Coordinates of C-alpha atoms in Angstrom, one line a residue:
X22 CA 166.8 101.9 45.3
X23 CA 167.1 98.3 43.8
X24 CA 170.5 97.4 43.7
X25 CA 171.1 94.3 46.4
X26 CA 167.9 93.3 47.2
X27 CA 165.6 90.2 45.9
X28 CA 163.2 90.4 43.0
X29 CA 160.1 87.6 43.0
X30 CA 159.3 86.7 39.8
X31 CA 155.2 86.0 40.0
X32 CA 155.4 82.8 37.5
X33 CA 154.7 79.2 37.3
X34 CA 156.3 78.8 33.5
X35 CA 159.7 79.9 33.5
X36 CA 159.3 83.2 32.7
X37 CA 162.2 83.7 34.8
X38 CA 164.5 82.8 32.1
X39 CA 164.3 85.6 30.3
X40 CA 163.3 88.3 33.1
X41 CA 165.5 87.7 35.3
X42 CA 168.7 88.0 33.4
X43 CA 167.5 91.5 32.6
X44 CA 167.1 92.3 36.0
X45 CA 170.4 91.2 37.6
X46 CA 172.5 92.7 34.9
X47 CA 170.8 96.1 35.0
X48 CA 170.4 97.0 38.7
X49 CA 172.5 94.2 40.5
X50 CA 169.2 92.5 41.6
X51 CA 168.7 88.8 43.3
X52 CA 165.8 87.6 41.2
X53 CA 164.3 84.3 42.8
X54 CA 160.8 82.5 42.1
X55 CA 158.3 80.7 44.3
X56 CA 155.9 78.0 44.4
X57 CA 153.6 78.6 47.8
X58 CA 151.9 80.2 45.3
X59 CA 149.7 79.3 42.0
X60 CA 149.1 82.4 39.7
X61 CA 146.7 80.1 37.1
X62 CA 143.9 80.8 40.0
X63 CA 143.7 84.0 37.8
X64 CA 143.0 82.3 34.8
X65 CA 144.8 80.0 32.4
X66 CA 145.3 79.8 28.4
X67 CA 144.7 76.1 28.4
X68 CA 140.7 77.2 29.3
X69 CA 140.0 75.7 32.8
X70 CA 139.7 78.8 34.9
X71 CA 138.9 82.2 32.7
X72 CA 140.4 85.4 33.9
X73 CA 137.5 87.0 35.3
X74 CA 139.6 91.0 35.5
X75 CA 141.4 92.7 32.5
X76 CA 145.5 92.8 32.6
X77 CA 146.7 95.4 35.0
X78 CA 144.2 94.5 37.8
X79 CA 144.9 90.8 37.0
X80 CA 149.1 91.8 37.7
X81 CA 148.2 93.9 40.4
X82 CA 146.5 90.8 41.8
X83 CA 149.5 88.7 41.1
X84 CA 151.8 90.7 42.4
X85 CA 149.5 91.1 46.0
X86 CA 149.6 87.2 45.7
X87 CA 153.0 86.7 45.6
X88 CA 153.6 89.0 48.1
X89 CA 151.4 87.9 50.3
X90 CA 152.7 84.4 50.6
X91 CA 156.4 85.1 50.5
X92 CA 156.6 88.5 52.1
X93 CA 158.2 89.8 49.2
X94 CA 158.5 93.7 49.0
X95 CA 159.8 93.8 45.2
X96 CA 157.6 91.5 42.8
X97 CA 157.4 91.2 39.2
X98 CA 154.8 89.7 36.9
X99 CA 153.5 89.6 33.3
X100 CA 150.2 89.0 31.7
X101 CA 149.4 88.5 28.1
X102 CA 146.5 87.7 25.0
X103 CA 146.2 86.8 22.0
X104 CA 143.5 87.9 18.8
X105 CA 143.1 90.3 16.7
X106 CA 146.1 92.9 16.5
X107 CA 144.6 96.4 17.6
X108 CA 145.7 98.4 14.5
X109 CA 146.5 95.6 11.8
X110 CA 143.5 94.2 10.3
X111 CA 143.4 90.7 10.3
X112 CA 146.4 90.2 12.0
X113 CA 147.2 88.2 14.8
X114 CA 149.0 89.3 18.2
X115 CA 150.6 88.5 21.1
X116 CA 149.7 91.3 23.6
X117 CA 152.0 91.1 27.1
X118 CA 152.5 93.0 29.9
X119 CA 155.1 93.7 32.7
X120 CA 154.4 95.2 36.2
X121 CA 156.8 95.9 38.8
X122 CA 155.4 96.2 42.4
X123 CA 157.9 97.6 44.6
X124 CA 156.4 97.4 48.1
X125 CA 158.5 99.1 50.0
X126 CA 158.6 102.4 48.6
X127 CA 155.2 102.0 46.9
X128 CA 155.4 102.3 43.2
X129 CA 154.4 100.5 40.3
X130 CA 155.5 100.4 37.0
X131 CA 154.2 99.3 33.9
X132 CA 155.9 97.8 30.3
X133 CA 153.6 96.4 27.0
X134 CA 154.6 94.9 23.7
X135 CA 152.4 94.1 21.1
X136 CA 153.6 92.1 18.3
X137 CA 152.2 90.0 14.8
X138 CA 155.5 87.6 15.8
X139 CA 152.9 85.0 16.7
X140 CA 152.3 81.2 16.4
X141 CA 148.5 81.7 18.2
X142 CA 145.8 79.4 15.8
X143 CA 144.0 76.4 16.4
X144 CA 142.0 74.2 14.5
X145 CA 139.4 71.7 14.3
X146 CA 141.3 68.1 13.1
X147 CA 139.9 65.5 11.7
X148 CA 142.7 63.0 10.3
X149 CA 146.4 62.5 11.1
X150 CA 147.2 64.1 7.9
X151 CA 145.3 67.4 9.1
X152 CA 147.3 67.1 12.5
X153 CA 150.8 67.1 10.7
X154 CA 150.0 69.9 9.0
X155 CA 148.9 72.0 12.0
X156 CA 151.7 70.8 13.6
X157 CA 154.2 72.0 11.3
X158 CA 152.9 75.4 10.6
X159 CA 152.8 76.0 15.0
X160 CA 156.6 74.8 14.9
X161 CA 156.1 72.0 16.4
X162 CA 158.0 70.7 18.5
X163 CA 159.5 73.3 19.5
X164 CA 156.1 75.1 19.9
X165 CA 154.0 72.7 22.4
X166 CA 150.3 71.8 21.2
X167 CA 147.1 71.1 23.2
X168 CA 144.2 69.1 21.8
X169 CA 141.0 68.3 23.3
X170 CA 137.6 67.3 22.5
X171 CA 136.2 71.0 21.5
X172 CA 137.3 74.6 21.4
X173 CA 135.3 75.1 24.3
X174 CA 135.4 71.9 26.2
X175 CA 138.2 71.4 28.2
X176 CA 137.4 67.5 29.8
X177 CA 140.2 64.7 28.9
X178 CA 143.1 68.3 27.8
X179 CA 146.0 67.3 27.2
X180 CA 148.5 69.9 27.3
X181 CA 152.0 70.4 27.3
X182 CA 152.7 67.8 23.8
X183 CA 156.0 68.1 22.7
X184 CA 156.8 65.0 21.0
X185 CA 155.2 63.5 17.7
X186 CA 154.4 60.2 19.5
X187 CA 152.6 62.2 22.4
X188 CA 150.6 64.1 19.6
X189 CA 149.8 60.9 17.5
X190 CA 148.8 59.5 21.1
X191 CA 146.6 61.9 22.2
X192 CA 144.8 62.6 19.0
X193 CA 144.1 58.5 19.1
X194 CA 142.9 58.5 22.5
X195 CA 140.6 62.1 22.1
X196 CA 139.6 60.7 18.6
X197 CA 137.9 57.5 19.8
X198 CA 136.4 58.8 23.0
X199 CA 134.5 62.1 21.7
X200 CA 134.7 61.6 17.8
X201 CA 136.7 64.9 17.0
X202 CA 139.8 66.8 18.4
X203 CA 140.4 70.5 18.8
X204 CA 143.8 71.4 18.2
X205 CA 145.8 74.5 19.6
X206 CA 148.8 76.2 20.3
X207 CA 150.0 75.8 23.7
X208 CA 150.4 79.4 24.8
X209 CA 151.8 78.8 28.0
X210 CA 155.8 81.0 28.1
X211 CA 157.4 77.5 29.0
X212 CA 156.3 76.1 25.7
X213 CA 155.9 78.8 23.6
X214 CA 159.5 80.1 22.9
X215 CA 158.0 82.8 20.1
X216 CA 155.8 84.0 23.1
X217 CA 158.6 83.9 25.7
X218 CA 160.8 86.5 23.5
X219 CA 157.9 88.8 23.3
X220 CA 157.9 89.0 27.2
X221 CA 161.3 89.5 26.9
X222 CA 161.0 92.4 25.0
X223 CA 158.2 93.6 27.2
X224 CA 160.8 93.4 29.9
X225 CA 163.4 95.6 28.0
X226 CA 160.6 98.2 28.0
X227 CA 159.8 97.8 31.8
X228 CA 163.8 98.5 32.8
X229 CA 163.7 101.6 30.4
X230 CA 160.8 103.0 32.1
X231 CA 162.2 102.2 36.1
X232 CA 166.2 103.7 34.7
X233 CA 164.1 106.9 33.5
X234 CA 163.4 109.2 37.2
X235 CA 161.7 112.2 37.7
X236 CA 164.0 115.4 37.4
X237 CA 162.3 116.3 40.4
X238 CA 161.8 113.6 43.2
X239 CA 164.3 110.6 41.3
X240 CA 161.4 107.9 41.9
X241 CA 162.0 105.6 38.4
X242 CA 158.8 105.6 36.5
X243 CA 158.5 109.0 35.2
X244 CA 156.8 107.7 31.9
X245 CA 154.7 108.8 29.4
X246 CA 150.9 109.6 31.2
X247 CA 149.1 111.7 27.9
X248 CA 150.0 111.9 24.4
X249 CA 148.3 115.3 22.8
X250 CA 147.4 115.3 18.8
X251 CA 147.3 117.8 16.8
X252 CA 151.0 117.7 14.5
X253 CA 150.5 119.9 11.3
X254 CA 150.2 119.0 8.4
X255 CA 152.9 119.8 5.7
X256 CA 150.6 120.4 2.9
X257 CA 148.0 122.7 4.4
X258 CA 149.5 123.1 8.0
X259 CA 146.0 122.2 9.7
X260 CA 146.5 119.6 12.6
X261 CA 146.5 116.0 12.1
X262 CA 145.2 113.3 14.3
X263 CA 149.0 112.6 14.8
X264 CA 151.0 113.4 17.5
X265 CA 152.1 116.6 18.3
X266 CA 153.6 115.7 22.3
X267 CA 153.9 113.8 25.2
X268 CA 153.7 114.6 28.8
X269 CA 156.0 112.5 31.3
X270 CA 154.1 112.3 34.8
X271 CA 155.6 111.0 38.0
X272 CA 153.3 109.1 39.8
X273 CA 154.9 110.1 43.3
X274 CA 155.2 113.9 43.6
X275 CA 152.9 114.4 40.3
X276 CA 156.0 116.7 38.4
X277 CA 154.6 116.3 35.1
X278 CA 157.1 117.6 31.5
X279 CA 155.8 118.0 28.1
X280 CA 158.3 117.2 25.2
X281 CA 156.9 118.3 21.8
X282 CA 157.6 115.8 18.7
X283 CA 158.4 112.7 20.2
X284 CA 158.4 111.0 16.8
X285 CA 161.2 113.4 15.1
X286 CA 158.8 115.4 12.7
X287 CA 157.6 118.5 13.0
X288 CA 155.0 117.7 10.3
X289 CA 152.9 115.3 9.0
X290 CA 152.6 113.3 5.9
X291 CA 149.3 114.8 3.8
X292 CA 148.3 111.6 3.7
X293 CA 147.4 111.4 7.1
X294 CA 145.7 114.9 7.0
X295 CA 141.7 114.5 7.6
X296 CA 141.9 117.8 5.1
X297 CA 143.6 117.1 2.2
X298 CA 142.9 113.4 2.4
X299 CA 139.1 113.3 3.9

């Protein structure tokens, strides 16, 4: 279904170094990128334009952007966040997506990775001793920094710093104009090389899915559409809020599996029982 024709990568910061690797090894893919197009009208990191939709219809969007300009039929795009990890209290997390739009035979599939393997902060500075410091725990330079006047001002941003004397610089210039700099992380994938191996791996996820067809119509993308609770406990054998199974669906012909135990177990941990551990 994929093998010799041309994959769009929907991206304005490089993402195609990792994504497209993956692509052209695994299904023999021509992965090329585009600039008649400018996906940060969606929303940026850096602050200027918020993303006004949540992640999937914010890929979908991309996706019918790049499209749209190029007359691509085969697009992918990525989307991420960063705060508070959903599960690990105070935690942070770098939360990225993966969609593939293929046009021509009209499916969409969908990859995410969540990971604490983040470099996300920022920080109000007030000398050039509190800007080394910040600096160094981001990992800069190899990490790219933004400062400006506020967190939530974005007038005079400078972004992209990846040089000591472009950070000194800037803080200088911010410093004596407003009286206090904002630093952050540039979270951008083209300066952000922790980020761009998280979308990486989000990738990885997004070819498992599309190599994995339905047993019944062979359209990639039969994935996981409902996971069902309800594994017993091994103490009292009353069911946990673990899970018990998952049902593949396929979005085309609507075949749908269910494979009990996904995790391995057939029971769980007391621990986790509401029961014996209310």
């Amino acid at each position: 279904m994929f093998t010799g024709r041309s994959l769009l990568i929907a991206t304005k910061h490089r993402k195609e170094t990792v994504i497209a690797p993956l692509f052209e090894r695994k299904f023999g893919l021509h992965c090329f990128t585009s600039d008649v197009f400018d996906t940060d009208t969606l929303g940026t990191f850096t602050g200027e334009i918020a993303r006004k939709k949540n992640v999937l219809e914010t890929l979908r969007d991309k996706c019918h952007m790049a499209a749209q300009a190029t007359t691509a039929d085969l697009v992918v795009a990525s989307e991420g966040s960063f705060g508070a990890h959903p599960t690990i209290f105070m935690a942070h997390a770098d939360d990225e997506w993966v969609m593939l739009k293929d046009y021509r035979n009209d499916i969409e599939i969908v990859a995410r990775e969540i990971s604490t393997d983040t470099n996300f902060y920022g920080e109000l500075i007030s000398s050039k001793t509190a800007l080394e410091a910040f600096a160094e725990r981001v990992q800069f330079p190899s990490h790219g920094i933004i400062l400006k006047p506020s967190e939530t001002n974005c007038h005079s941003i400078i972004k992209g710093i990846t040089s000591h004397s472009e950070l000194i610089a800037g803080f200088k210039k911010l410093h004596s104009e407003y009286g206090s700099v904002y630093a952050e992380t540039d979270m951008r994938a083209l300066y952000n090389p922790t980020r761009m191996k998280v979308i990486e791996k989000a990738t990885e996820k997004l070819i498992a899915k599309i190599k994995n067809h339905c047993p019944q119509c062979h359209t990639p993308g039969f994935d996981i559409g409902e996971v069902k609770p309800g594994l017993p406990c091994e103490m009292c054998g009353s069911p946990t809020r673990s899970t018990l199974s998952v049902v593949y669906q396929c979005k085309s012909c609507q075949h749908e599996e269910e494979k009990k135990y996904p995790r391995g177990i057939r029971f769980e941990d007391p621990m986790y029982c509401d029961y014996c551990n209310p």
